[in-house]
Short mmCIF file of N, CA and C in Angstrom, two decimals:
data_model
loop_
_atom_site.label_atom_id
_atom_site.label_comp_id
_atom_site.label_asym_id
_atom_site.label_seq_id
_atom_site.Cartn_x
_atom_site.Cartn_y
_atom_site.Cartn_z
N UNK A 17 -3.72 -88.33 4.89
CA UNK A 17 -2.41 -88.46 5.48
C UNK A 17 -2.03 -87.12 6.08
N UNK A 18 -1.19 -87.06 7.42
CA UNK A 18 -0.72 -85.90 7.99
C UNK A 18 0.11 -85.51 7.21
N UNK A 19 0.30 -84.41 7.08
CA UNK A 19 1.83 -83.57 6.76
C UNK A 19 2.52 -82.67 7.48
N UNK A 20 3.74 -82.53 7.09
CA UNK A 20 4.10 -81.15 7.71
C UNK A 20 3.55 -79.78 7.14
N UNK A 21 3.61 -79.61 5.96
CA UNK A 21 2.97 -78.42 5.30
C UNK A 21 1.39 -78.03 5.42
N UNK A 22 1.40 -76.72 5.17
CA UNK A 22 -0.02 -76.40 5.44
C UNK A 22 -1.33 -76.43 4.12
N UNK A 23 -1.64 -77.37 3.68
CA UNK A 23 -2.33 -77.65 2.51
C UNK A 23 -3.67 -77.18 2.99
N UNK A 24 -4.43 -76.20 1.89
CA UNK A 24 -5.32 -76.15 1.84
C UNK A 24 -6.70 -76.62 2.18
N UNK A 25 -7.32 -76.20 3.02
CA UNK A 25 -8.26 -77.31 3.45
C UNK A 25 -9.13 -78.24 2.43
N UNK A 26 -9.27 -79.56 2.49
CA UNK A 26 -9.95 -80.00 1.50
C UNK A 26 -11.96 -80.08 2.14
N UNK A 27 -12.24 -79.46 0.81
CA UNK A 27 -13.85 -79.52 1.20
C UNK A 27 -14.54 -81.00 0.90
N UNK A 28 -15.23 -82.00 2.00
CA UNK A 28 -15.64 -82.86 1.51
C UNK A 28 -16.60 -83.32 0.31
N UNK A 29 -16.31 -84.28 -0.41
CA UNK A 29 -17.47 -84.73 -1.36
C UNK A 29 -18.58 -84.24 -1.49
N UNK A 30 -19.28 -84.02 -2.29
CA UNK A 30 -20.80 -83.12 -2.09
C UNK A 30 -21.50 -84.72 -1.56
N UNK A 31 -21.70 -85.43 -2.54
CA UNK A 31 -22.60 -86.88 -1.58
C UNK A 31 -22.06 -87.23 0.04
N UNK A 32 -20.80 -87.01 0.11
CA UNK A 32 -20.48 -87.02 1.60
C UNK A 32 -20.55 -86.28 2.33
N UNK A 33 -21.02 -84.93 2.54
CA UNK A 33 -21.32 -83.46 2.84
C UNK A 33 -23.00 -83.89 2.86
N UNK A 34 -23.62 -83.92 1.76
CA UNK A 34 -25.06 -84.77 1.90
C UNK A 34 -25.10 -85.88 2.86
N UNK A 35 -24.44 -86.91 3.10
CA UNK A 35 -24.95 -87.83 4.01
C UNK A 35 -23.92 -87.33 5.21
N UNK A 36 -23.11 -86.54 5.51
CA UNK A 36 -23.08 -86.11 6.96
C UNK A 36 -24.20 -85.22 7.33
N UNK A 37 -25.19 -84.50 6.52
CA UNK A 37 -26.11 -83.60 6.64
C UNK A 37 -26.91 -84.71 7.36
N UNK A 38 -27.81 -85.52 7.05
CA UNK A 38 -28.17 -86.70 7.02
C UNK A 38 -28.24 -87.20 8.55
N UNK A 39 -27.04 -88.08 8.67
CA UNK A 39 -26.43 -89.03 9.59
C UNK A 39 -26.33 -87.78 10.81
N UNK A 40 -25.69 -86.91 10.75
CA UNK A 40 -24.71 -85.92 11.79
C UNK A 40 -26.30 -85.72 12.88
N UNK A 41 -27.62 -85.61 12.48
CA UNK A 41 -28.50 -85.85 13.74
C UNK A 41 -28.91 -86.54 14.62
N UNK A 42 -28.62 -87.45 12.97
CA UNK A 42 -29.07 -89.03 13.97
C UNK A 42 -28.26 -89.16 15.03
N UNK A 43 -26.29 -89.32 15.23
CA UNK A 43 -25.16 -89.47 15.88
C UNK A 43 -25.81 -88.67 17.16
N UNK A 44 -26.69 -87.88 17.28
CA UNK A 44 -27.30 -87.01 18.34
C UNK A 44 -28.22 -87.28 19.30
N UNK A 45 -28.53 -88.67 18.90
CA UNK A 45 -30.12 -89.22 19.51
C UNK A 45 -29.48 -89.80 20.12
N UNK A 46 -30.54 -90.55 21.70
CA UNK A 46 -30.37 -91.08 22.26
C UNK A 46 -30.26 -92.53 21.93
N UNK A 47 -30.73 -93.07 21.18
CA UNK A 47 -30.60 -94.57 21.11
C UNK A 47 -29.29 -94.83 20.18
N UNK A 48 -29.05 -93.66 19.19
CA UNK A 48 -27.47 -94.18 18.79
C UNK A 48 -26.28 -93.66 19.53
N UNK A 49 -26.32 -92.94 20.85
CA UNK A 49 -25.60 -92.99 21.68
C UNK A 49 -24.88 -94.30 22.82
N UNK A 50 -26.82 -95.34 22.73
CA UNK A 50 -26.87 -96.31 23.41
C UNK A 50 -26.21 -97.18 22.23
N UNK A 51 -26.69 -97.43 20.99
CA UNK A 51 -26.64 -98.41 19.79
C UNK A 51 -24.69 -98.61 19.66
N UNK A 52 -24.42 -97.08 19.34
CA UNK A 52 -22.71 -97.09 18.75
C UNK A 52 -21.87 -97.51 19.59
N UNK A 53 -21.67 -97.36 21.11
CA UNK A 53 -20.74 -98.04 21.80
C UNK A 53 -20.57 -99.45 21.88
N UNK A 54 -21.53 -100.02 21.39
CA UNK A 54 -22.12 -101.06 21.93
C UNK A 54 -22.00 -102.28 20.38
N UNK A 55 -21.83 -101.44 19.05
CA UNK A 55 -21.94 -101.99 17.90
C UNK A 55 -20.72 -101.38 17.00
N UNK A 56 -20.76 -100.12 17.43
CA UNK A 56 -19.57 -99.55 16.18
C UNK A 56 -18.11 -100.84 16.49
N UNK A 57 -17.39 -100.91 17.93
CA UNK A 57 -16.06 -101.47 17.67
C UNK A 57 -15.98 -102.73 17.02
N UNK A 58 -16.79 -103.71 17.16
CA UNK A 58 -17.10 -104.97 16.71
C UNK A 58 -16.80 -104.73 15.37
N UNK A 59 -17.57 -103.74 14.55
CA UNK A 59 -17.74 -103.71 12.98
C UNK A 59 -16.59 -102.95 12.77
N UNK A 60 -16.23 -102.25 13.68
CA UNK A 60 -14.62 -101.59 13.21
C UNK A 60 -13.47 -102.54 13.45
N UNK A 61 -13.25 -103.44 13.92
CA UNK A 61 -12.48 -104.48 14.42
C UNK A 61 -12.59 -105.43 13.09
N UNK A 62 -13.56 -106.10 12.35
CA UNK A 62 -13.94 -106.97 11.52
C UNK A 62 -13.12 -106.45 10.53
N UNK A 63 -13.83 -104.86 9.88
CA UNK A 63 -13.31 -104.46 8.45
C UNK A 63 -12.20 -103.99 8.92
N UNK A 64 -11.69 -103.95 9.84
CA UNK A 64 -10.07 -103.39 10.25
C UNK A 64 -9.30 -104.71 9.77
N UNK A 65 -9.70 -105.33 10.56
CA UNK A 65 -8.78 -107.45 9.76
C UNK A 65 -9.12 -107.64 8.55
N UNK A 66 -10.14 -107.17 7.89
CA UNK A 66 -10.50 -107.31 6.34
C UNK A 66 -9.88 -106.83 5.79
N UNK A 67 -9.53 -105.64 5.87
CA UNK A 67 -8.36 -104.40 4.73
C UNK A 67 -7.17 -104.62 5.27
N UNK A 68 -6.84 -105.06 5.92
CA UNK A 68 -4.99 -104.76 6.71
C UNK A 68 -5.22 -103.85 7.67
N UNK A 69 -5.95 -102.88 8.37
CA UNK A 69 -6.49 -101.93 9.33
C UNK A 69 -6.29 -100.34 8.12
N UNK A 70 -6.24 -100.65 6.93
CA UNK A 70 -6.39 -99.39 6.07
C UNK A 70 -7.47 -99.07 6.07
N UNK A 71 -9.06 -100.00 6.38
CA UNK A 71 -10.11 -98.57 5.79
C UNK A 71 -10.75 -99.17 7.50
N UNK A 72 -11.71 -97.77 7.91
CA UNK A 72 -12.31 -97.86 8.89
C UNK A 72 -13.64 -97.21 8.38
N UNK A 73 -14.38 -97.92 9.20
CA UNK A 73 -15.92 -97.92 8.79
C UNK A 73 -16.90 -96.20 9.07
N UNK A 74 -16.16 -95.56 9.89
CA UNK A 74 -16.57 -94.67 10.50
C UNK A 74 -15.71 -93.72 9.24
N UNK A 75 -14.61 -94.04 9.00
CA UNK A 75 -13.88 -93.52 7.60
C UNK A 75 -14.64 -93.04 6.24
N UNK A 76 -15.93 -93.25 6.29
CA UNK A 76 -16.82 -93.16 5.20
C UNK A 76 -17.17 -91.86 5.29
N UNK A 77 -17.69 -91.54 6.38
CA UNK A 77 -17.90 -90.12 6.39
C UNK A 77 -16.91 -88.98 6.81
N UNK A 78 -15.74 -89.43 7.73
CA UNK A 78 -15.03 -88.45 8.95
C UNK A 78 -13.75 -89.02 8.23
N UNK A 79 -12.95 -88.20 8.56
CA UNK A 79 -11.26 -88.76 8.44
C UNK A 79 -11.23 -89.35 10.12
N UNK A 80 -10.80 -90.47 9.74
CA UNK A 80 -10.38 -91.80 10.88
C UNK A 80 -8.95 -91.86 11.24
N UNK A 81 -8.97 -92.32 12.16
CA UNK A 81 -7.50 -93.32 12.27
C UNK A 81 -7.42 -94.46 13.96
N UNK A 82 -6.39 -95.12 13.58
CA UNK A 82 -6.38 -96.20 14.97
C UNK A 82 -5.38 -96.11 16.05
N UNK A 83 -5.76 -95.27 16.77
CA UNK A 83 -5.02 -94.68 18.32
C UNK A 83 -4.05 -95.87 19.20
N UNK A 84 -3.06 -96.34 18.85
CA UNK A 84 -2.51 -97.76 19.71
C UNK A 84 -1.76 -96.75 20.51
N UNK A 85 -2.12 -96.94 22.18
CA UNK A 85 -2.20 -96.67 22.74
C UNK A 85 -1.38 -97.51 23.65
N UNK A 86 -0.66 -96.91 25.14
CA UNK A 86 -0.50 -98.36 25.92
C UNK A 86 -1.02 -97.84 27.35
N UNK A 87 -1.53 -98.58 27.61
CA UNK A 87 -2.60 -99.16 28.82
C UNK A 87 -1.85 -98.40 29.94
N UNK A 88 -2.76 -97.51 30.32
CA UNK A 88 -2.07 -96.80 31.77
C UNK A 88 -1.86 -97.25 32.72
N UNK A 89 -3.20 -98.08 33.19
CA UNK A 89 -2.71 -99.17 34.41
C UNK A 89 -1.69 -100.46 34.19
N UNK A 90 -2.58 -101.27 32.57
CA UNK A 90 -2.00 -102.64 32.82
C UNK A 90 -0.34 -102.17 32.26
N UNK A 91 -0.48 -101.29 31.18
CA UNK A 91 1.09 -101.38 30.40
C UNK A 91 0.82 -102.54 29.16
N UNK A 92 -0.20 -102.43 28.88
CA UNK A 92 -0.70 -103.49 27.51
C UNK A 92 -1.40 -102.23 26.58
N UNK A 93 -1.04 -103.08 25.56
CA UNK A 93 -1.37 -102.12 24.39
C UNK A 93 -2.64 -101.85 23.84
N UNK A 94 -3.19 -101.03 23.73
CA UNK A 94 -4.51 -100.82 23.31
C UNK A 94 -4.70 -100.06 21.74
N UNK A 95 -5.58 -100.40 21.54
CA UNK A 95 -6.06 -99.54 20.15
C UNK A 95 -7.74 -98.74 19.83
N UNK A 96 -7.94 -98.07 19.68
CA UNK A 96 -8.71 -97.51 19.50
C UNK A 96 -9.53 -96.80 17.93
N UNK A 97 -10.30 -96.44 17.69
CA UNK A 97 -10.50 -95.94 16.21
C UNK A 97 -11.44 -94.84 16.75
N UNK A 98 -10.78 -93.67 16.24
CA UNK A 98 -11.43 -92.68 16.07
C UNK A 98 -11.54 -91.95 15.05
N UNK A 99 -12.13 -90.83 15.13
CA UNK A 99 -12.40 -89.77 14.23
C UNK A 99 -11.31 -88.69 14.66
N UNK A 100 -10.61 -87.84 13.67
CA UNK A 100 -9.67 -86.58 14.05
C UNK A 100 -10.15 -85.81 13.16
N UNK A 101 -9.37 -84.89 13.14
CA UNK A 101 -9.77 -83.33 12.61
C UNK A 101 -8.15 -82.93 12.58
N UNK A 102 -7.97 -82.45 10.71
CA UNK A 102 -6.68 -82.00 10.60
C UNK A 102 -6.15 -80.51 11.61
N UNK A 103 -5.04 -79.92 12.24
CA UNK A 103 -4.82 -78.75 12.59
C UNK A 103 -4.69 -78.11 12.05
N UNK A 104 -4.10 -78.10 10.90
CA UNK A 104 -3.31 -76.81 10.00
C UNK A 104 -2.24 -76.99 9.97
N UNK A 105 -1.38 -77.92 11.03
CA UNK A 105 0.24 -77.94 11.11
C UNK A 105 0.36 -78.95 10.68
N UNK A 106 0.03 -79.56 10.24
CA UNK A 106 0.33 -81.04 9.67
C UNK A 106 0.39 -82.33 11.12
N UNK A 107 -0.28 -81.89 12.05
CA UNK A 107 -0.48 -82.54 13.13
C UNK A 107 -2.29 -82.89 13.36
N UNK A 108 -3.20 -84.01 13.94
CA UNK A 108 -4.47 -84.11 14.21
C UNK A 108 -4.79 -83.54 15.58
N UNK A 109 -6.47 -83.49 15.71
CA UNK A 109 -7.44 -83.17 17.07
C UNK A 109 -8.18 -84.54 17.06
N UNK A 110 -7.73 -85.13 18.16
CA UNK A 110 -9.16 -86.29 18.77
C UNK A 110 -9.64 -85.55 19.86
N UNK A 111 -10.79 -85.95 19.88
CA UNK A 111 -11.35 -85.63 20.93
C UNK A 111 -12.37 -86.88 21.55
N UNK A 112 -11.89 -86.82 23.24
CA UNK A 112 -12.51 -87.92 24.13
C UNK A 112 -14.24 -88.00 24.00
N UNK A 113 -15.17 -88.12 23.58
CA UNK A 113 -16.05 -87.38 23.54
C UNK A 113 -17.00 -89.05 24.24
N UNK A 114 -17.02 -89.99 23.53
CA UNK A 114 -17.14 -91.80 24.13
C UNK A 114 -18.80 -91.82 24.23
N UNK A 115 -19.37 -90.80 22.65
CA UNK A 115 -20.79 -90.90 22.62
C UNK A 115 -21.23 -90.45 23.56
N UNK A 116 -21.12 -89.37 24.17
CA UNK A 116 -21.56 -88.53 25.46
C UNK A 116 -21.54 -89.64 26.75
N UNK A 117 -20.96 -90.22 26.39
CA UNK A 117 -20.96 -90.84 28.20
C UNK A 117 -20.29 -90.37 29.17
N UNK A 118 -21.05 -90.95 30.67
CA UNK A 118 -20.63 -89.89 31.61
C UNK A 118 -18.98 -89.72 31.75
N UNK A 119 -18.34 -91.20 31.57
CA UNK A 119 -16.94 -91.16 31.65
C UNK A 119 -16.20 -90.52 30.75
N UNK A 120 -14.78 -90.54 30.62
CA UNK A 120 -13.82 -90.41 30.08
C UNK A 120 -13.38 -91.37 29.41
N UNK A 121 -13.11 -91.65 27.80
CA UNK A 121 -12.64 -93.30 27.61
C UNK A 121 -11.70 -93.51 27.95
N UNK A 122 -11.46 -94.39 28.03
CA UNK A 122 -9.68 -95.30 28.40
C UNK A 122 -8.68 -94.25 27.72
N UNK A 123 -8.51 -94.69 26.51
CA UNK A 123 -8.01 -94.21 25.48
C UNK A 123 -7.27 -92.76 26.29
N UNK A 124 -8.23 -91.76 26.85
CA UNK A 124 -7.66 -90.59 26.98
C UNK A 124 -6.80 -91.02 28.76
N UNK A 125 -7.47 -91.95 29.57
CA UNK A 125 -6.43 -92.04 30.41
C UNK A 125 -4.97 -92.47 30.01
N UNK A 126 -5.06 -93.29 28.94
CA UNK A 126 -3.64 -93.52 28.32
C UNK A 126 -2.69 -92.66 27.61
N UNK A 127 -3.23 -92.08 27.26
CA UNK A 127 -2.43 -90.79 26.99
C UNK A 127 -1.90 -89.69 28.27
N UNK A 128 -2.45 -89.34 29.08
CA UNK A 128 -2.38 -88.44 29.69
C UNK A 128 -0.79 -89.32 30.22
N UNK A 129 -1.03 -90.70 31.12
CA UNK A 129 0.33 -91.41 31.52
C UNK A 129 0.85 -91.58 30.55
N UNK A 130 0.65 -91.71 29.05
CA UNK A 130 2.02 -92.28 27.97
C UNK A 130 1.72 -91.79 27.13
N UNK A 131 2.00 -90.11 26.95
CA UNK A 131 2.06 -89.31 25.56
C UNK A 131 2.22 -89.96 24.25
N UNK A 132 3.27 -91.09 24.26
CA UNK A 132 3.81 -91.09 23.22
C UNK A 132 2.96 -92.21 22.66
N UNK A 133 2.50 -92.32 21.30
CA UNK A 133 1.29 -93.51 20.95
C UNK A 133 2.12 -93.48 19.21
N UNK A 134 1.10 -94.47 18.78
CA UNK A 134 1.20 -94.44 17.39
C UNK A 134 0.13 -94.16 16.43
N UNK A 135 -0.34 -93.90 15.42
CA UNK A 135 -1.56 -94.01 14.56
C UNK A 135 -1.51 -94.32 13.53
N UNK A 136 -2.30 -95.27 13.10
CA UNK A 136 -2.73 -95.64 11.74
C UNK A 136 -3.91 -94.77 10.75
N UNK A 137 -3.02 -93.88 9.76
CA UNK A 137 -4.17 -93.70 9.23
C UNK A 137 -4.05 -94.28 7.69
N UNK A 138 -5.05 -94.38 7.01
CA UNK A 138 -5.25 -94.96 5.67
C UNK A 138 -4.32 -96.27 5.54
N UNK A 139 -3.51 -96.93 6.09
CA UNK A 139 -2.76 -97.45 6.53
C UNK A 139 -1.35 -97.47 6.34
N UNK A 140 -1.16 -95.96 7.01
CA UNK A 140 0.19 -95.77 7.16
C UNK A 140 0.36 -95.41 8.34
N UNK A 141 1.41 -95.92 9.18
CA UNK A 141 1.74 -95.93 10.54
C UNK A 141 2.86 -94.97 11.08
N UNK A 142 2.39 -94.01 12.26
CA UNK A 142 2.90 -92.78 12.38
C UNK A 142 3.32 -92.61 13.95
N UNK A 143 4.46 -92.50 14.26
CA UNK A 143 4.67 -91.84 16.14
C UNK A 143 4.24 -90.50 16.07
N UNK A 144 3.43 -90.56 17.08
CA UNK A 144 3.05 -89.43 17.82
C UNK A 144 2.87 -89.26 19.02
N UNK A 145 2.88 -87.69 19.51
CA UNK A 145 3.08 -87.51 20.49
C UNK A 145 2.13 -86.11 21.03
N UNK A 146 1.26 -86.65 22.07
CA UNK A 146 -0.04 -86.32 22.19
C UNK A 146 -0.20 -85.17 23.66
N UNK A 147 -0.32 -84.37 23.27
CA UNK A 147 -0.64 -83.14 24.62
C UNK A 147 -2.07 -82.96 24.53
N UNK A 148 -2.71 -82.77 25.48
CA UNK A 148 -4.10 -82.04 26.06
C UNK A 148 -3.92 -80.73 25.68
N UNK A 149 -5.26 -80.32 25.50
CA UNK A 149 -5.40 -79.06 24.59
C UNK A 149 -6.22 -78.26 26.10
N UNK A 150 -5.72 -77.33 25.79
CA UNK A 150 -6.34 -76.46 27.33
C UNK A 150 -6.45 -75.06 26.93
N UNK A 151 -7.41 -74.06 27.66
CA UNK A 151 -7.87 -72.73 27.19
C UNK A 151 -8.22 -72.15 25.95
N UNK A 152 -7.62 -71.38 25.54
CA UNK A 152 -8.42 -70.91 24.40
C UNK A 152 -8.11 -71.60 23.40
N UNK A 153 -7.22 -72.43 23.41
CA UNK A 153 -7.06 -73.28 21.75
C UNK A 153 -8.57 -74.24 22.09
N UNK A 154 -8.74 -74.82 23.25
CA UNK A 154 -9.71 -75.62 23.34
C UNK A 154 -10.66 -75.36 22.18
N UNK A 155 -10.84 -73.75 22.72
CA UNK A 155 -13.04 -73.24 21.70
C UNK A 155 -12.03 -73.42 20.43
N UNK A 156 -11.10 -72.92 19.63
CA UNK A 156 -10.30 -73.15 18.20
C UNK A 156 -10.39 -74.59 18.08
N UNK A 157 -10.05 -75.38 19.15
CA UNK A 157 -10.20 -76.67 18.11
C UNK A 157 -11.32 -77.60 18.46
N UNK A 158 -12.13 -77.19 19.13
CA UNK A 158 -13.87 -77.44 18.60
C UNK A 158 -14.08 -76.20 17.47
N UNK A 159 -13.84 -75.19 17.29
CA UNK A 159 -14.15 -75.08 15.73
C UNK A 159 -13.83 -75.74 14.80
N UNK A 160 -12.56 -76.45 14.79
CA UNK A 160 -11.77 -77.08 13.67
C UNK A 160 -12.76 -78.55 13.52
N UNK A 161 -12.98 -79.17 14.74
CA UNK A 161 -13.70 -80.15 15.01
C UNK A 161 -15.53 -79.89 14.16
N UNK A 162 -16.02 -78.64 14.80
CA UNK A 162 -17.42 -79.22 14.24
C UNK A 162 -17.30 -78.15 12.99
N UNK A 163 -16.33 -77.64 12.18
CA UNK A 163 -16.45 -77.51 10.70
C UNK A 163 -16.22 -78.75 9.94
N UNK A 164 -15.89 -79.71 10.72
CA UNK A 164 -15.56 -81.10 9.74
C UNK A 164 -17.05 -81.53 10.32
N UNK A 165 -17.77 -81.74 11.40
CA UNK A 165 -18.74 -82.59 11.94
C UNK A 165 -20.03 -81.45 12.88
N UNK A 166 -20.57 -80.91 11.99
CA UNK A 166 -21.61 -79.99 12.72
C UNK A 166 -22.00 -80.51 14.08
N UNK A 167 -22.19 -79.62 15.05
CA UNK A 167 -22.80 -80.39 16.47
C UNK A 167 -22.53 -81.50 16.85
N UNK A 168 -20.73 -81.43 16.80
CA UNK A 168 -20.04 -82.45 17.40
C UNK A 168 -19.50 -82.48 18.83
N UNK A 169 -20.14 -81.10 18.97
CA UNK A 169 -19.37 -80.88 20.34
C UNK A 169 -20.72 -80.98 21.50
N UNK A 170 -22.20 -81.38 21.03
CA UNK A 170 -23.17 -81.44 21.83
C UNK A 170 -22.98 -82.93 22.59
N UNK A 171 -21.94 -83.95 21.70
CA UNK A 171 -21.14 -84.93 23.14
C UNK A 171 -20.96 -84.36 24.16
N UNK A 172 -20.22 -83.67 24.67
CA UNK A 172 -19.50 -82.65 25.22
C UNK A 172 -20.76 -82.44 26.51
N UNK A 173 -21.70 -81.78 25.52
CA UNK A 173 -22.57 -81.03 26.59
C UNK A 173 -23.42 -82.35 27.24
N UNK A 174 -23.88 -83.35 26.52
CA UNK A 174 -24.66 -84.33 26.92
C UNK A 174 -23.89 -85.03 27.90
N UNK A 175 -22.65 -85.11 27.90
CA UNK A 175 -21.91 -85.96 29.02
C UNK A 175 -21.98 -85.69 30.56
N UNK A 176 -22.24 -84.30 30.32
CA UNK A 176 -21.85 -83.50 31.67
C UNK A 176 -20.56 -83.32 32.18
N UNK A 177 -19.60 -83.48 30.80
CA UNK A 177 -18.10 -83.53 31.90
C UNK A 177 -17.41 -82.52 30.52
N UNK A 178 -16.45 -82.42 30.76
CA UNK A 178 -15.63 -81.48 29.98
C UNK A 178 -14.58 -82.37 28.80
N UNK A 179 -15.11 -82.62 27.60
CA UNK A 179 -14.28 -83.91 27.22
C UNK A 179 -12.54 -83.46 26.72
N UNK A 180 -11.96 -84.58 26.93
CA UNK A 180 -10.77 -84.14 26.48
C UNK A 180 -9.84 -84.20 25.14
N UNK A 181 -9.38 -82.98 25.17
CA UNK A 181 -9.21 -82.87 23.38
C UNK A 181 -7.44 -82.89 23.62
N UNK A 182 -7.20 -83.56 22.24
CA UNK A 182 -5.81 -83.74 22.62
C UNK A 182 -5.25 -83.19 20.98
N UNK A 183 -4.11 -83.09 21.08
CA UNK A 183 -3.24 -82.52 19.79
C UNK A 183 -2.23 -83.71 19.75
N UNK A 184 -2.46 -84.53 18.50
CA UNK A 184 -1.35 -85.28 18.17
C UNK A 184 -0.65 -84.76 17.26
N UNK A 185 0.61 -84.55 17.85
CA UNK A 185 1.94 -84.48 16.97
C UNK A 185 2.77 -85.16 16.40
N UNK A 186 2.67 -84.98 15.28
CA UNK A 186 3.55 -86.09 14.38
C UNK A 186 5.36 -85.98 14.48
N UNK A 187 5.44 -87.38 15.28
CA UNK A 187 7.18 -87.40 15.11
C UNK A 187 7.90 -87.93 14.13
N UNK A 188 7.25 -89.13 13.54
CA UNK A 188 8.03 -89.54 12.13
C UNK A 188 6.83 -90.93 11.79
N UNK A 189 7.11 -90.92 10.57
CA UNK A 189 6.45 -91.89 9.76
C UNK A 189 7.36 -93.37 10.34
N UNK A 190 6.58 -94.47 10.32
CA UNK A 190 6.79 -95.43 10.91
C UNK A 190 7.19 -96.68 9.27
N UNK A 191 5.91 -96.78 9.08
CA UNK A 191 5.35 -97.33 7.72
C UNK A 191 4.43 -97.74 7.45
N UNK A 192 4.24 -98.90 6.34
CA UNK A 192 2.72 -99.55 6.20
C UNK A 192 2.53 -99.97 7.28
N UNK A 193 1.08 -99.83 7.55
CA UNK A 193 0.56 -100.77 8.65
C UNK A 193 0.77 -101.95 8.65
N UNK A 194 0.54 -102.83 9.84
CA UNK A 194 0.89 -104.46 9.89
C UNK A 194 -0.56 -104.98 9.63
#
């Protein structure tokens, strides 16, 4: 859960620290670049309707949450599940990264037109309000990013594009998820 206060960083699980050791190369190869776009939302969509949208599958290893978003072009609501990375302020880092593909995901065009989104994490539902991260905080929060996820930022380089990292700010607790 976000906070306002600055809590101590928590060090992950040693078995979960072991299987990001693990997993965190594989996430690097080419065929689970091809495999995850293509398989992760399906299975995140399923156990999202299974729990109430409280646990996410990618949640096993990474702190998660579900980006509802609204649609830049259509103005329809979207949702997303990603991975974040706490700041220190009691606010998260996503970052666009879409398994190194050449594009940009949706997700980050929707933000850029409609800052204001919501997130689900663990399933508690939160307004936020989302700025692009630019210059030198950028390299700071790819540190913050690959101390949670080693060589998380070789998306980044494999894409060929500059991915976009955003700072969600927490405006107020909403409630349980629906």
């Amino acid at each position: 859960m976000m906070v306002r206060s600055r809590p101590a960083p928590r060090r992950a699980d040693p078995v979960v620290r072991v299987v990001r050791a693990i997993v965190a190369p594989l996430t690097r190869t080419r065929a689970f670049r091809w495999a995850a776009p293509r398989v992760m939302p399906p299975i995140e969509q399923t156990i999202a309707a299974l729990t109430g949208r409280s646990v996410q599958l990618s949640g096993l290893l990474v702190p998660s949450l579900i980006l509802s978003t609204t649609g830049a072009k259509s103005g329809l609501p979207r949702e997303s599940v990603l991975m974040y990375t706490a700041d220190g302020e009691g606010g998260a880092i996503i970052a666009g990264t879409s398994f190194a593909r050449e594009h940009h995901p949706a997700w980050t065009y929707n933000l850029l037109a409609h800052p204001e989104a919501e997130i689900t994490v663990r399933g508690r539902r939160y307004a936020v309000r989302a700025s692009l991260i630019e210059g030198e905080a950028r390299e700071r929060a790819w540190g913050l990013i690959e101390s949670q996820w080693p060589g998380y930022r070789s998306y980044e380089r494999g894409s060929g594009r500059i991915v976009r990292l955003f700072r969600l700010h927490l405006v107020r607790e909403i409630g349980a998820g629906s």
